[in-house]
Coordinates of C-alpha atoms and ligand atoms in Angstrom, one line a residue:
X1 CA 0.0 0.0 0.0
X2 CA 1.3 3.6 -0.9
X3 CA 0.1 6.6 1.3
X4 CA 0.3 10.1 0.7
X5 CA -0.2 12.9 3.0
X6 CA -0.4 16.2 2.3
X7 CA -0.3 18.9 5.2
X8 CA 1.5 22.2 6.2
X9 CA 2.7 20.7 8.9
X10 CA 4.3 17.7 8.0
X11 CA 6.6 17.2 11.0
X12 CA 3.2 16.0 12.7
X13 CA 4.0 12.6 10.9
X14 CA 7.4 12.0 12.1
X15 CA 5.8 9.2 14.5
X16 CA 5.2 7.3 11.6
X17 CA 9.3 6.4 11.7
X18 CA 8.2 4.6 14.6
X19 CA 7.8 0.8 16.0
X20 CA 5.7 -1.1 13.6
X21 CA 4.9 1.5 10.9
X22 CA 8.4 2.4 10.7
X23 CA 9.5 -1.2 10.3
X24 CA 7.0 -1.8 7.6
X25 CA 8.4 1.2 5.7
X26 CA 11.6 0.1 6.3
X27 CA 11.4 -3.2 4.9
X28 CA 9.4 -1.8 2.1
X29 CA 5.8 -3.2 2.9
X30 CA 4.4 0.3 3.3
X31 CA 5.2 3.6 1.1
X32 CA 4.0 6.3 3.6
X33 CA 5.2 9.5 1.7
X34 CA 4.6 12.9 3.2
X35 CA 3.8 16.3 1.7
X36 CA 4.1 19.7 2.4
X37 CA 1.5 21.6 1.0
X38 CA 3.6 25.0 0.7
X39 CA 5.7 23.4 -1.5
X40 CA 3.1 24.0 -4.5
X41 CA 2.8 28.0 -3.0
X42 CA 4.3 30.9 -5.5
X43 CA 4.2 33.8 -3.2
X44 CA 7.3 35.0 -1.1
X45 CA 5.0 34.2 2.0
X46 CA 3.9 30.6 0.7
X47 CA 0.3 31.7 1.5
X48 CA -2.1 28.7 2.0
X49 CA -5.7 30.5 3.5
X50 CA -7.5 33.4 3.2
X51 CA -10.6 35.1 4.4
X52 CA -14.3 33.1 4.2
X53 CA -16.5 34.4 1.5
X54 CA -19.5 35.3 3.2
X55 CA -17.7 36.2 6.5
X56 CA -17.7 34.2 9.2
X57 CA -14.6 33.3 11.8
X58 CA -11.5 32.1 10.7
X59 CA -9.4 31.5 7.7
X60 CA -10.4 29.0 4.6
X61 CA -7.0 26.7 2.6
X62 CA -7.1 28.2 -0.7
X63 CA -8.2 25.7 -3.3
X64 CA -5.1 26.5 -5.4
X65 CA -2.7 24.6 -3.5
X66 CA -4.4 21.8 -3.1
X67 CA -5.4 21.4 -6.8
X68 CA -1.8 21.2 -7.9
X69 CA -1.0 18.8 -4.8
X70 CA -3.3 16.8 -5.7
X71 CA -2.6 17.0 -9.5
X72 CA 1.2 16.3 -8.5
X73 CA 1.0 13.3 -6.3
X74 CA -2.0 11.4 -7.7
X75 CA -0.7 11.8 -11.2
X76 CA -3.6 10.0 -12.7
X77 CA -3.2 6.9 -10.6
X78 CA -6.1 5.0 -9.2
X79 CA -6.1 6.2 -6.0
X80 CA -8.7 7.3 -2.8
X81 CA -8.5 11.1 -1.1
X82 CA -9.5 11.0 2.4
X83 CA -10.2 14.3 4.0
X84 CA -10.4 14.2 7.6
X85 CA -13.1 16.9 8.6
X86 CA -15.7 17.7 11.5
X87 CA -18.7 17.2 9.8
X88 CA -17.5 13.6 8.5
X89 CA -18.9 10.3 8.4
X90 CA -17.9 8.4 11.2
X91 CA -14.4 6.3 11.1
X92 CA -15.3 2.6 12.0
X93 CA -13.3 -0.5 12.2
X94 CA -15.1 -1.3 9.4
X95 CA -13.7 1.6 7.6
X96 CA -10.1 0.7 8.5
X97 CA -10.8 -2.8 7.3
X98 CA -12.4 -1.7 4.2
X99 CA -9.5 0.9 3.4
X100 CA -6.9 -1.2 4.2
X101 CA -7.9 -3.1 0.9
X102 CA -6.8 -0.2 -1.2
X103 CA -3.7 0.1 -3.2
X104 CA -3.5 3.8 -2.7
X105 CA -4.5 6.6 -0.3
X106 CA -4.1 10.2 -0.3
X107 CA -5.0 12.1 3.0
X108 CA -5.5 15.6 2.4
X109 CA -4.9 17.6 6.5
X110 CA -7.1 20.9 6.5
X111 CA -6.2 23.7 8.9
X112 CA -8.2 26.8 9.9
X113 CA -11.4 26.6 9.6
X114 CA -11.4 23.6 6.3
X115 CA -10.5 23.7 2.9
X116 CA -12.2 25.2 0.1
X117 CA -15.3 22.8 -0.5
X118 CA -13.8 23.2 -4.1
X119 CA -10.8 21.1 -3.5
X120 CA -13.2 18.1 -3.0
X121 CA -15.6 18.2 -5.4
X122 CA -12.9 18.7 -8.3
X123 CA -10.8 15.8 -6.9
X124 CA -13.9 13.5 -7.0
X125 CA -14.2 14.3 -10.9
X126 CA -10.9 12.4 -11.1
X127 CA -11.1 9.8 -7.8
X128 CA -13.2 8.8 -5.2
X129 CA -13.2 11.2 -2.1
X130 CA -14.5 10.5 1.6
X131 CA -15.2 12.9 4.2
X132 CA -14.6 11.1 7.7
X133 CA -14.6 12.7 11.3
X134 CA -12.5 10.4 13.9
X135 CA -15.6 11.2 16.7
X136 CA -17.6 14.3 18.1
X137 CA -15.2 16.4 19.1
X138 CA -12.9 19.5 17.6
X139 CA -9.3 19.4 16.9
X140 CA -7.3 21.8 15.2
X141 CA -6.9 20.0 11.7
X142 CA -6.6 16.9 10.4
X143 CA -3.4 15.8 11.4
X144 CA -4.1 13.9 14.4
X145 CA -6.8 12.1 12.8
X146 CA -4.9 11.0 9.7
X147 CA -2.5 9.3 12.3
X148 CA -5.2 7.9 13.6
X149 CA -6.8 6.5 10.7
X150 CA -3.4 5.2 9.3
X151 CA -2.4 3.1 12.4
X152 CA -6.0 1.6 12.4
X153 CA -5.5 0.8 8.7
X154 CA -2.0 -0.3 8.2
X155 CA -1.9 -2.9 11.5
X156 CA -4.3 -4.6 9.2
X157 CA -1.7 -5.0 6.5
X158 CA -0.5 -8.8 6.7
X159 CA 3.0 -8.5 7.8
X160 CA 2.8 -5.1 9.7
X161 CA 2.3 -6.7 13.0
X162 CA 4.7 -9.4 14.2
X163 CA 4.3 -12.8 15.8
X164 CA 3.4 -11.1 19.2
X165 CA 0.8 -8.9 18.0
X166 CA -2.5 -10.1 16.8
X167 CA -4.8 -7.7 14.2
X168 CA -7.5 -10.2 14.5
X169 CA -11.1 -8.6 14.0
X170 CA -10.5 -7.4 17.7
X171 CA -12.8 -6.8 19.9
X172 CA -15.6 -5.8 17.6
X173 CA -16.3 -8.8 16.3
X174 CA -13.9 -11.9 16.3
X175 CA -15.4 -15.2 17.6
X176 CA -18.1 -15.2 20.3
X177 CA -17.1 -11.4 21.0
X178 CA -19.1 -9.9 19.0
X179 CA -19.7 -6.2 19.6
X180 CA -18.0 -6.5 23.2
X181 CA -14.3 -4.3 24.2
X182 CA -11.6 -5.4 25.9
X183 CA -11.8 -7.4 29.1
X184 CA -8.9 -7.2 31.5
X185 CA -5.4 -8.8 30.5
X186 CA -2.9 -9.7 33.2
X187 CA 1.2 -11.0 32.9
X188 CA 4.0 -11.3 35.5
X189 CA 4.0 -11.1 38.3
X190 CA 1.4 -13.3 39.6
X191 CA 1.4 -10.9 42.8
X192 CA 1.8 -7.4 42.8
X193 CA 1.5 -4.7 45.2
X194 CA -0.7 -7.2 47.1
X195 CA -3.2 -7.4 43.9
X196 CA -3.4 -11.4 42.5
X197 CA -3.7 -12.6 39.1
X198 CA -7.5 -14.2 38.7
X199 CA -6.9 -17.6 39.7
X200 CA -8.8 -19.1 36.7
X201 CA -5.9 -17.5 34.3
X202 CA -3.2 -19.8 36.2
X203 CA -5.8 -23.1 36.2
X204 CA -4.6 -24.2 32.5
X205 CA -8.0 -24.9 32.2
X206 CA -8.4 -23.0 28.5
X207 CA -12.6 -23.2 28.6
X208 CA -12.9 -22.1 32.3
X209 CA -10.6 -19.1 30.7
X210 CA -12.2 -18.2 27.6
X211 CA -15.8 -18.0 29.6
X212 CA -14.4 -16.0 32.2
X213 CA -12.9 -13.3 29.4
X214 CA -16.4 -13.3 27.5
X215 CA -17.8 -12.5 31.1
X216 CA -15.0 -10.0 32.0
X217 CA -15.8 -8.6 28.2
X218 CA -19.4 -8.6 28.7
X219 CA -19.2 -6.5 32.1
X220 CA -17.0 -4.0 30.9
X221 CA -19.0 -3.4 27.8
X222 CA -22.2 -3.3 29.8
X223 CA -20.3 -0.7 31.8
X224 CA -18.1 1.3 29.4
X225 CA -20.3 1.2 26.2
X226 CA -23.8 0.1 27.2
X227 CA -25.1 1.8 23.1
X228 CA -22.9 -1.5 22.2
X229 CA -24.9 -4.1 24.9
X230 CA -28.1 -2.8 22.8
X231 CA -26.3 -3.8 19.6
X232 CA -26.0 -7.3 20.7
X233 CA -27.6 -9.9 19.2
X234 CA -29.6 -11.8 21.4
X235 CA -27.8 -15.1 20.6
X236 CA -24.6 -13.9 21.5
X237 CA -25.6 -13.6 25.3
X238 CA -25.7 -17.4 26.6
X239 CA -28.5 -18.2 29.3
X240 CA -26.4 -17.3 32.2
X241 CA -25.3 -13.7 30.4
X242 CA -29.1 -12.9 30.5
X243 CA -28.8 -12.9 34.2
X244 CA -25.8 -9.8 34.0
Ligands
LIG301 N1 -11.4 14.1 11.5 C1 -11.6 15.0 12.2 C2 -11.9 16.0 13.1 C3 -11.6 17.4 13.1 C4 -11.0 18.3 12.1 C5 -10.5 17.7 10.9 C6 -10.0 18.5 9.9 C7 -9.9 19.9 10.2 C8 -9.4 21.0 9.4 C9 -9.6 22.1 10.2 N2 -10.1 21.8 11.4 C10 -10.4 22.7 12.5 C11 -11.9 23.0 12.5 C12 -12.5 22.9 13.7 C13 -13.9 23.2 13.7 C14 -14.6 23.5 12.6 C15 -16.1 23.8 12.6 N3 -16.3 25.3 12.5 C16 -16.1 25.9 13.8 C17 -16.4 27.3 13.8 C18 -17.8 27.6 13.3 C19 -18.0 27.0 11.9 C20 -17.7 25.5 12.0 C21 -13.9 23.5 11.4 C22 -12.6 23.3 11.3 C23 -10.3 20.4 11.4 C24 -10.8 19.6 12.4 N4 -12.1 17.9 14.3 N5 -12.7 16.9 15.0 C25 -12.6 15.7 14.3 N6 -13.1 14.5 14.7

């Protein structure tokens, strides 16, 4: 998979030199290529924004830049702009699972108040474009939630994780944990400051396990993200979960 990000801060992105994504681009299983979007400016002061039309607060990217970005790094290829934005659709699992089967993806990281609505609806004459939000809240461009979206998507990629990592479906929907988080995970020592390791996770006994992590699963989900407990499907709570 190639990515291209294009920002006018592209520093933001040195983490992905790091751990897994860095050893992926290292070994040449992941092109991660970033951009700085000044670099197609042709003033002295590399201007990138300028005031809304129709007032309002705030600065707007000007659509030039981002046209000849765009132009310049997709070069006709097949490829997919995401544009991280406020008013998105919502980034899923499912969204990092169904992008991580592309070949290509540009992600284009607004600042101010967005980029000219322009820039989107020209690029989607030319490739398909997706407007996603990372969750209801406001950050100050689209840098942290390109990281974000990358790191979901690319510990997908087979060979991006190693032996001691596991990209299953995770929690949201491998085998009989469907729809349920995280349940508590425990390693050495056994004691520690005077707190024990559940016995049943030294027993050996694999079942007695696995039922207790569905339960531990269950209750934290019922706790943490009870709009997911409504999601369940009945079948997928066994007689004695119907007593939770
Ligand atoms: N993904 C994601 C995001 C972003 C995100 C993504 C990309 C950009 C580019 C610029 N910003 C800053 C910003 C912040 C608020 C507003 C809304 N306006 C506020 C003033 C009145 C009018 C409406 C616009 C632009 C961005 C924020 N925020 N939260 C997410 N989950």
């Amino acid at each position: 998979m190639r990515i291209d990000i294009i920002s006018i801060f592209p520093d933001y992105f040195a983490p992905l030199d790091l751990s897994l994504i860095g050893r992926a681009r290292t070994s040449g299983l992941l092109d991660v290529r970033v951009h700085d979007l000044r670099s197609w400016t042709h003033d002295r002061h590399n201007t990138v924004d300028d005031t809304p039309y129709g007032g309002g607060p705030g600065m707007v990217m000007k659509p030039e830049p981002w046209g000849e970005a765009l132009d310049e790094v997709v070069d006709g290829a097949p490829a997919r702009l995401i544009l991280p934005t406020p008013s998105g659709r919502p980034f899923r699992q499912a969204d990092a699972e169904r992008l991580a089967g592309e070949e290509r993806l540009v992600f284009g990281c607004g600042r101010y108040e967005g980029i000219d609505s322009r820039v989107a609806a020209d690029a989607a004459l030319r490739m398909p474009v997706e407007e996603i939000s990372i969750g209801d809240y406001v950050l100050n461009g689209g840098e942290s939630a390109t990281l974000v979206m990358v790191e979901a998507i690319t510990r997908l990629l087979p060979g991006v994780l190693g032996n001691t990592e596991s990209a299953v479906q995770d929690s949201f929907a491998s085998g009989g944990m469907e729809n349920l988080v995280e349940g508590s995970v425990y390693t050495k020592p056994v004691t520690w400051r005077d707190q024990e390791v559940p016995p049943v996770l030294l027993s050996g006994n694999h079942g007695a396990v696995d039922r207790w992590r569905r339960d531990q699963a269950l209750r934290k989900t019922a706790r943490n993200r009870p709009d997911l407990v409504g999601a369940m499907p009945e079948r997928a709570l066994d007689r004695r979960d119907r007593e939770v």
